XYZ file of C-alpha atoms in Angstrom:
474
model
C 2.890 -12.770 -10.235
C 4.459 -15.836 -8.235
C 6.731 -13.169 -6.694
C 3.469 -11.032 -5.608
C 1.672 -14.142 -4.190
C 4.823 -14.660 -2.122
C 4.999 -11.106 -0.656
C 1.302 -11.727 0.392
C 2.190 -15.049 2.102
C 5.354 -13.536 4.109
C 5.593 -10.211 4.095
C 9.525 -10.071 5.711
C 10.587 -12.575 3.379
C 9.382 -10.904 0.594
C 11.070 -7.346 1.698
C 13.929 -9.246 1.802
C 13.867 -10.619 -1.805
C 13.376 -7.140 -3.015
C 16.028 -5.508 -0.887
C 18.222 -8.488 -2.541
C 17.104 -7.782 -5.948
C 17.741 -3.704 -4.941
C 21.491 -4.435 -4.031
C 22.265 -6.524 -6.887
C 20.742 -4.266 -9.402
C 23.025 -1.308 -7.652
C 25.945 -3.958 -7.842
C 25.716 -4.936 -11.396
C 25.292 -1.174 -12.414
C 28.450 -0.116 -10.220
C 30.519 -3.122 -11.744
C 30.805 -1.652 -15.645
C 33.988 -2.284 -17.170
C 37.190 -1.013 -16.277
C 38.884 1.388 -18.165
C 42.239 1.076 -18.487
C 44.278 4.285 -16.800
C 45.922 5.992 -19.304
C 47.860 9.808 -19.399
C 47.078 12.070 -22.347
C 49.441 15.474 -22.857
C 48.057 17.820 -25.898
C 50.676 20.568 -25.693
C 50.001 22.581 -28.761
C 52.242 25.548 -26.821
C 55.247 23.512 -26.246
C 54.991 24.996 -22.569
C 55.036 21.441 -20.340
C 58.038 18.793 -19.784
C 55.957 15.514 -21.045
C 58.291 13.733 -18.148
C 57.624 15.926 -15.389
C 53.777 15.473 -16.071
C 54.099 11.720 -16.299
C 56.077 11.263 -12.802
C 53.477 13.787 -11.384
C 50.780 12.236 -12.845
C 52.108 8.104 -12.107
C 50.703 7.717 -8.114
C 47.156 8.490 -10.071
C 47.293 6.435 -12.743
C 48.313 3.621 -10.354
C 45.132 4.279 -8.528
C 43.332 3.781 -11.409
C 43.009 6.992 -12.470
C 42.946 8.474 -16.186
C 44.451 11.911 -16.307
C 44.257 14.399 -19.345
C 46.122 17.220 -19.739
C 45.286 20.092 -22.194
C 47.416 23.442 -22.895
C 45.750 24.667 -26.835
C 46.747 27.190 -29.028
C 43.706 29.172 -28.497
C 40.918 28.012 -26.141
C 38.001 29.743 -24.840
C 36.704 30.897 -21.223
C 33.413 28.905 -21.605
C 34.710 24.886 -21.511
C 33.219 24.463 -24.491
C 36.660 23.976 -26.005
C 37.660 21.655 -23.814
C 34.638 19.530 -24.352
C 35.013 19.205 -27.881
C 38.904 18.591 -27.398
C 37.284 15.633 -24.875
C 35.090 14.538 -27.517
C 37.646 14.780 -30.127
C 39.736 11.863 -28.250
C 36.448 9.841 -27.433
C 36.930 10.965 -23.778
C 32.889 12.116 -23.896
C 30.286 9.424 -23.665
C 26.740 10.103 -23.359
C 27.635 13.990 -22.792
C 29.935 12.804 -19.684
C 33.663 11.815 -19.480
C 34.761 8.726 -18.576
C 34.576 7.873 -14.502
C 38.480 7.642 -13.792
C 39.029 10.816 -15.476
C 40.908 13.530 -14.200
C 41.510 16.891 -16.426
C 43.806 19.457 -16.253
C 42.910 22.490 -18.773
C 45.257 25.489 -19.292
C 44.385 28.296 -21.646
C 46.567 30.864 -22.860
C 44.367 33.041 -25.008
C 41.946 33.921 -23.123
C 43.606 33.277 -19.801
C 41.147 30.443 -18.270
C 41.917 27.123 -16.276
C 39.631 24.191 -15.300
C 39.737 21.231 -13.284
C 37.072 18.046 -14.177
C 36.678 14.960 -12.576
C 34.935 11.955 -13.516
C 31.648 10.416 -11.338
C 34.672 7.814 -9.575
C 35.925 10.652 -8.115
C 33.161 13.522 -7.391
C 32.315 12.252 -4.023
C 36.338 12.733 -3.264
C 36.339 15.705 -5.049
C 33.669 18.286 -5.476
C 33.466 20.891 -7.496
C 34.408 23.362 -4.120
C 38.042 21.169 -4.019
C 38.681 21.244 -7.343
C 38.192 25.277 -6.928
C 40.529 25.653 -3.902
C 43.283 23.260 -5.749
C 43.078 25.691 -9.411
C 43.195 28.703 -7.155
C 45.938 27.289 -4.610
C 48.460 25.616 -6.903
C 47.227 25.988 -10.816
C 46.932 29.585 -11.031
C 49.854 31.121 -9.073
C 52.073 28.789 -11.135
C 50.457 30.227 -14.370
C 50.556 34.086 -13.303
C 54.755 33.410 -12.639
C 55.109 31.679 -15.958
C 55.514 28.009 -14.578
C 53.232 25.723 -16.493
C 55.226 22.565 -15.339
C 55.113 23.404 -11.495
C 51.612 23.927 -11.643
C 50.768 20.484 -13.474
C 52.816 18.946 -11.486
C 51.585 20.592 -8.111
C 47.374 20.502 -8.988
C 48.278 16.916 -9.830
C 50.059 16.000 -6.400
C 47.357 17.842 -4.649
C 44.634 15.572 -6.479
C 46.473 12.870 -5.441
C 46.670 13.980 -1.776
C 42.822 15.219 -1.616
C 41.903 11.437 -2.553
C 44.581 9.623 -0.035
C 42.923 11.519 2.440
C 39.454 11.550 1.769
C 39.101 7.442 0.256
C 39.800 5.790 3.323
C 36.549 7.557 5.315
C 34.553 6.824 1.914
C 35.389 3.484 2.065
C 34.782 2.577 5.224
C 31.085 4.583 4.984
C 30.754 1.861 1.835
C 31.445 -0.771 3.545
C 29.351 0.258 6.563
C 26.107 0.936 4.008
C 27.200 -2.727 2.152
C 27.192 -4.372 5.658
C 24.195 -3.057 6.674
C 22.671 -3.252 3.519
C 23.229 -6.991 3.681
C 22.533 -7.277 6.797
C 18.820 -5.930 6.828
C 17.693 -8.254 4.351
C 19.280 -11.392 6.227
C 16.995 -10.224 9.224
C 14.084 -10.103 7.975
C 14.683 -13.581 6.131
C 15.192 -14.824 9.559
C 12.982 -13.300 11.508
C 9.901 -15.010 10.646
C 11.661 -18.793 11.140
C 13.625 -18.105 14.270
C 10.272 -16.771 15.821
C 8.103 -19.584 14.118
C 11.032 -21.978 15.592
C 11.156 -20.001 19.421
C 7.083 -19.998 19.566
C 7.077 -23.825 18.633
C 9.789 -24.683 21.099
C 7.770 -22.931 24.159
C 4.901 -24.855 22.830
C 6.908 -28.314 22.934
C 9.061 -27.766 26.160
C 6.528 -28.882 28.951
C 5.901 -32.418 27.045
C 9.186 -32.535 25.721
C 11.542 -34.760 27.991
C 13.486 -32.285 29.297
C 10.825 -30.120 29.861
C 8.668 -33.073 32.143
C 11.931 -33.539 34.372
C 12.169 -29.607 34.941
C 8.346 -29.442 35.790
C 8.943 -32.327 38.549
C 11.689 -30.145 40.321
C 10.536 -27.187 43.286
C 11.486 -24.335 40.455
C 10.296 -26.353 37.362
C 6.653 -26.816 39.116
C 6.555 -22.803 40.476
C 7.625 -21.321 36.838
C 5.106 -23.740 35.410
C 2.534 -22.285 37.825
C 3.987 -18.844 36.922
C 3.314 -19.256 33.590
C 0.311 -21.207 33.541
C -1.801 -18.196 35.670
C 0.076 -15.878 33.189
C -1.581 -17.511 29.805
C -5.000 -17.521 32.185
C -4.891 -14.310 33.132
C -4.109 -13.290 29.772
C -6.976 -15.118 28.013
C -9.428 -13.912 30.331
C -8.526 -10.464 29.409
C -9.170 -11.744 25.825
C -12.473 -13.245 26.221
C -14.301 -10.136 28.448
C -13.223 -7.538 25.908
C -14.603 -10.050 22.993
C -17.508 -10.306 25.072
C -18.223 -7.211 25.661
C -17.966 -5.784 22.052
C -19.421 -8.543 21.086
C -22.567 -7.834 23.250
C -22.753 -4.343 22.204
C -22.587 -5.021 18.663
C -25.823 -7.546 19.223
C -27.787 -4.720 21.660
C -27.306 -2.033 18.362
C -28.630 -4.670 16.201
C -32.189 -4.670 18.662
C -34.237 -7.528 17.531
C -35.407 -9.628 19.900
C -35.343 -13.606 19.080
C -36.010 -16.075 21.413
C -33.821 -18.522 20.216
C -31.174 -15.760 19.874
C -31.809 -14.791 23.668
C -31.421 -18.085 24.429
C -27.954 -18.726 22.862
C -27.160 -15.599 24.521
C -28.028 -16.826 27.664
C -26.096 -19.701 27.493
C -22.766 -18.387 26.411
C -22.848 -15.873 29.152
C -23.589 -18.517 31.867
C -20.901 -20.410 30.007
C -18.504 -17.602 30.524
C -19.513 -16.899 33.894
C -18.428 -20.769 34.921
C -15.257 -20.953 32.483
C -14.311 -17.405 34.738
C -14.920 -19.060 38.142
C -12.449 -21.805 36.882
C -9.794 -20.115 35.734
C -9.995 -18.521 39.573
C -9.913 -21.801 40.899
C -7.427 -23.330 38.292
C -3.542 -22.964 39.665
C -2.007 -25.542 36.970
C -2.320 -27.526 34.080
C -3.531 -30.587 35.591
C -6.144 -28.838 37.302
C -8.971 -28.565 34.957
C -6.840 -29.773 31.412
C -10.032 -28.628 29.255
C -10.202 -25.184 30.909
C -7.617 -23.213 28.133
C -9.031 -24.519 25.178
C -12.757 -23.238 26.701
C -11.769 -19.552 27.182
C -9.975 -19.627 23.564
C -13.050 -21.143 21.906
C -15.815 -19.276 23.567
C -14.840 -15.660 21.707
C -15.527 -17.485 18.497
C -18.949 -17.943 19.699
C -19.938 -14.315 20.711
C -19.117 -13.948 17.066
C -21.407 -16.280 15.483
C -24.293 -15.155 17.755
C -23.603 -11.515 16.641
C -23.750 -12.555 12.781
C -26.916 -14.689 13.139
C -28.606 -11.730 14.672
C -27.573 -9.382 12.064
C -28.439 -11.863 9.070
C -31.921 -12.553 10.761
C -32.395 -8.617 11.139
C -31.045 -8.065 7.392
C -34.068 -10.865 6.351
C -36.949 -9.681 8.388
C -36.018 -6.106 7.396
C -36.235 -7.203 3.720
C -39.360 -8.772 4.022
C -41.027 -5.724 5.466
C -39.962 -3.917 2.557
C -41.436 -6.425 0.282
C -44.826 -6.554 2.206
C -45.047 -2.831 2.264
C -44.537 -2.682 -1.323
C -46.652 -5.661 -2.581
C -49.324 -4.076 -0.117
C -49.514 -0.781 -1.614
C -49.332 -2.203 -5.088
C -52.584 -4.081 -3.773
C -54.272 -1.320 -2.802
C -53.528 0.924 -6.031
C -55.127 -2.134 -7.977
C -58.296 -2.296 -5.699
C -58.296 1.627 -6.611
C -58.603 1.357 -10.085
C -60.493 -1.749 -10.014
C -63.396 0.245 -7.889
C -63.152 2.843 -10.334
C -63.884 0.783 -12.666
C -67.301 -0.372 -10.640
C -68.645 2.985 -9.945
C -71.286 4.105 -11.493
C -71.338 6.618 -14.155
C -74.014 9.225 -14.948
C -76.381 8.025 -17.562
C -74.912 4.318 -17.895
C -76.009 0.793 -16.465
C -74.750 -0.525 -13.007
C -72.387 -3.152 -14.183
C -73.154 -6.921 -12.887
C -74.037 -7.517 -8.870
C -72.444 -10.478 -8.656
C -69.046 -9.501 -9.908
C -69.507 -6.454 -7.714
C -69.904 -8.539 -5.001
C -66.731 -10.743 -5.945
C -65.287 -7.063 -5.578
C -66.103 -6.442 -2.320
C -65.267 -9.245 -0.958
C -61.510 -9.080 -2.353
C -61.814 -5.873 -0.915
C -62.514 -7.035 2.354
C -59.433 -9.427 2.249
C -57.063 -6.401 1.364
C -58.329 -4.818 5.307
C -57.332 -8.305 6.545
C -54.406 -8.772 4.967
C -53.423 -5.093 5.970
C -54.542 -5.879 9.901
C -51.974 -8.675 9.735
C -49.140 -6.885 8.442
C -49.636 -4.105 11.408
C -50.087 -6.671 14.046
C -46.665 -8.198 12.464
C -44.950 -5.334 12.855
C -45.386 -4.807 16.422
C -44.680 -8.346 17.355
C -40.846 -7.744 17.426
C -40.724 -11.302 19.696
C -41.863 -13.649 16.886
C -39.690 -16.351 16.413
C -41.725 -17.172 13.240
C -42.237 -12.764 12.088
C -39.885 -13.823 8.889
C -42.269 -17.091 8.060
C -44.958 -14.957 8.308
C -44.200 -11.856 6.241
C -43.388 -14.129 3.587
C -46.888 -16.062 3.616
C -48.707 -12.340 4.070
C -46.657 -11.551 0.464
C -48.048 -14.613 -1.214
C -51.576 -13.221 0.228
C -51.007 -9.884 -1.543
C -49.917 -11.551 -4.781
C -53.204 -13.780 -4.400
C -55.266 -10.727 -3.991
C -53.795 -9.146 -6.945
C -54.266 -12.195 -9.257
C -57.933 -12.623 -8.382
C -58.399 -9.132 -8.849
C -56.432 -8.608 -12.280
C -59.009 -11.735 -13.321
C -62.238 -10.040 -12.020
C -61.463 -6.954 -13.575
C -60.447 -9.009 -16.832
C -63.841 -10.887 -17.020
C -65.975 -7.382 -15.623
C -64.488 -4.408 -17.472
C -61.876 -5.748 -20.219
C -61.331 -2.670 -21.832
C -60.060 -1.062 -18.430
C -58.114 -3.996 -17.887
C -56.104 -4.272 -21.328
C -55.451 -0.460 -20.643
C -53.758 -1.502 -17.654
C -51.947 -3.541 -18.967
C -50.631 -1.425 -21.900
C -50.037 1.194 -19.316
C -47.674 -1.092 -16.820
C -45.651 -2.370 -20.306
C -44.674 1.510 -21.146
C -44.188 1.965 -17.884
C -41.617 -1.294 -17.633
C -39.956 -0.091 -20.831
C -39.352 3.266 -19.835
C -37.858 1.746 -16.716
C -35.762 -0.651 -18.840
C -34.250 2.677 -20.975
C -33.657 4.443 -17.814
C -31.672 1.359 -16.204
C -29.842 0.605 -19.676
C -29.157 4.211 -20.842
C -26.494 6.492 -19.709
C -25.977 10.322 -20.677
C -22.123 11.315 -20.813
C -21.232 15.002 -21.042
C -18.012 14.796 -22.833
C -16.317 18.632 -22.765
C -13.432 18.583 -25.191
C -10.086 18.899 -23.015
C -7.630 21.378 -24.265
C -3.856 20.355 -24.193
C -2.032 22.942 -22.795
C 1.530 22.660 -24.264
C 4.509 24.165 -22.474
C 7.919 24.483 -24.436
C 10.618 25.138 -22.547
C 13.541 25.849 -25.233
C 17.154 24.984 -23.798
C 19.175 28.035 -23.993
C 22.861 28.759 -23.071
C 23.766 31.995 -22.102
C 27.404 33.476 -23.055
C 27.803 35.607 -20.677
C 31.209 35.590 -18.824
C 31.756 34.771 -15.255
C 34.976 34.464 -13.484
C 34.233 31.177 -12.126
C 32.472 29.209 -14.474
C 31.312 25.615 -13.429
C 31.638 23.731 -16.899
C 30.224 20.042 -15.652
C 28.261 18.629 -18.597
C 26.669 16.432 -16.178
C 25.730 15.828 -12.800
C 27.449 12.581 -12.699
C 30.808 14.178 -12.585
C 32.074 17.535 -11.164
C 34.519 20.302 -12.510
C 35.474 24.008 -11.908
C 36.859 26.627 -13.992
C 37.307 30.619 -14.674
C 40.139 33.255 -15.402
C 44.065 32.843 -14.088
């Protein structure tokens, strides 16, 4: 977490760390440890001269090289003898021989030869070398009946494949480490040496050395120079602020007047800060002027959000009159039901009805002022009001809910019962959730390894991809 909250806070410095982390990680996996070189001769046929193969076999193993050399009874054209003849002397780990290893395998019965060589030496030689050296200098040896001269001649030409090729592989590692290193040292810098360059341009003009260069001929023009550069530039800053800023307030279209005036204000403040910065050819000429033009942008801003929150709040409370007014109006509906007279049954009490009409009355007045509201777009006060006309409605409603209680209360408890369903249903709906669940079905794949035995003259036997090998008929 403290490493995340570090990326945030500098972005190249973090890259860096991780790069770091990246190369050391790749370091400490490439640094395992060594394996002694060693030679191993199994010669069940009696065919090689163990002396010959060691002398062949010693500018390897002084490169740090492990070399194997196999010649068995009866093999097989497959590898798979070899590998468990590897396996046998511990030469397999992890289904891959060790890294230095270089094998030589000669078969008899069948007639089959292969070449392997471990991951330290499959970039130097692939499995296309090892082909062309069994096929140039193992083989021919074998079809004349020289076992020794072609040990001795595939292990020369191993030796001369990697004198040749190391050299270019080393210096491409060395490239990749320096660079590697090198990226990460950047970006660590980066970030300072431009923090360090931007706070030094800031310091030079009151910096000693930078008030004696402004008091010579070329200190006072390239102080000029710059000084009509960083105007011009925040000029170009503050009109395009401006401007989006003042299109952003036309789309929100409400009209305010103390809005209009702020908006008045900062554009005859821009206006004079402009004809300044015309006049203005140094520092010293208006001191006060740069600070203006950088501050003013910030200002736009606010004007822009207090139009949109005053929009947002008279555009709620429009809402909440419409609503609270019909809601008043469905009551006065059911409340004059309630009054009208019914075939064959007594006209309920005049006075009450009268308390009826009147509060009916109020509803047309309190609707009159919510239209008039809504055209007058210019209030200053249109929020104030809304809210007041809401706390008429709510009025209304009470004095009606306690007419109709004291008139009818039978209508009025069934009201009542009838908004409390109504709220509970609402609360289900809001609380409940329906989930169609359809049962997934697992489709399961198995792919079963299989090895095919079927013979090809040039059979790759790698048992990884970590090292790389060749083999097939002599």
């Amino acid at each position: 977490m403290l490493l995340l909250a570090r990326l945030k806070q500098s972005l190249p410095g973090g890259l860096a760390l991780l790069w770091a982390l990246v190369l050391a990680a790749l370091l400490l996996a490439a640094c395992g440890q060594p394996v002694a070189p060693a030679l191993i001769v199994r010669d069940e046929r009696q065919l090689l001269d163990p002396q010959r193969v060691a002398d062949a076999a010693a500018p390897l193993l002084a490169r740090g090289a492990s070399v194997a050399v196999f010649v068995p009874e009866q093999g097989d054209d497959r590898g798979e003898d070899l590998s468990r003849r590897l396996a046998a002397e511990g030469l397999i780990v992890d289904g891959d021989i060790p890294p230095p290893l270089l094998v030589v395998y000669i078969s008899y019965s069948p007639r089959y030869s292969e070449l392997r060589a471990g991951s330290k030496w499959n970039g130097l030689l692939p499995s296309v070398t090892l082909r062309t050296i069994r096929e140039g200098r193992l083989n021919p040896a074998l079809r004349v009946e020289d076992p020794d001269d072609g040990v001795a001649a595939t292990l020369a030409a191993l030796e001369a494949e990697i004198a040749r090729t190391l050299p270019r592989q080393r210096l491409i590692g060395w490239a990749v480490l320096a660079i590697g290193f090198a990226v990460p040292v950047v970006l660590l810098l980066a970030g300072p040496v431009e923090r360090l360059w931007r706070r030094m341009q800031r310091a030079w003009p009151t910096s000693p050395p930078g008030r004696l260069w402004a008091t010579t001929p070329i200190g006072r023009r390239q102080m000029r120079w710059r000084y009509r550069q960083e105007l011009t530039m925040v000029r170009e800053v503050l009109a395009t602020s401006a401007e989006r800023a003042l299109e952003r307030y036309a789309h929100v279209a409400i009209a305010d007047e103390a809005l209009e005036r702020r908006r008045a204000a900062l554009e005859a403040q821009r206006a004079d800060l402009t004809s300044r910065a015309s006049a203005a050819h140094a520092p010293s000429d208006d001191p006060a002027l740069l600070t203006a033009l950088r501050a003013l942008p910030q200002s736009y801003e606010l004007l822009v959000r207090d139009a949109q929150r005053l929009a947002a709040d008279r555009a709620s409370a429009h809402r909440r009159s419409a609503a609270v007014a019909a809601q008043a109006a469905e009551l006065v509906r059911r409340v004059g039901k309630s009054f009208a007279p019914k075939p064959g049954a007594m006209v309920g009490d005049p006075v009450a009805y009268r308390q009826f009409t009147d509060l009916s009355a109020t509803l047309d007045a309190l609707d009159q002022r919510r239209a008039a509201l809504g055209q007058a777009l210019t209030d200053t006060a249109l929020g104030t009001q809304l809210n007041i006309l809401i706390d008429g409605y709510a009025s209304l409603e009470t004095a009606l809910l306690a007419l109709w209680a004291s008139a009818f209360p039978k209508a009025h408890a069934g009201y009542l019962r009838q908004k409390q369903r109504a709220a509970a249903s609402q609360a289900r709906q809001n609380s409940g959730y329906t989930s169609d669940a359809s049962s997934a079905g697992y489709l399961a794949s198995s792919a079963g390894s299989s090895s095919s035995s079927d013979y090809q003259t040039d059979y790759g036997s790698s048992t990884s991809s970590s090292s790389s090998s060749d083999g097939g008929s002599w």
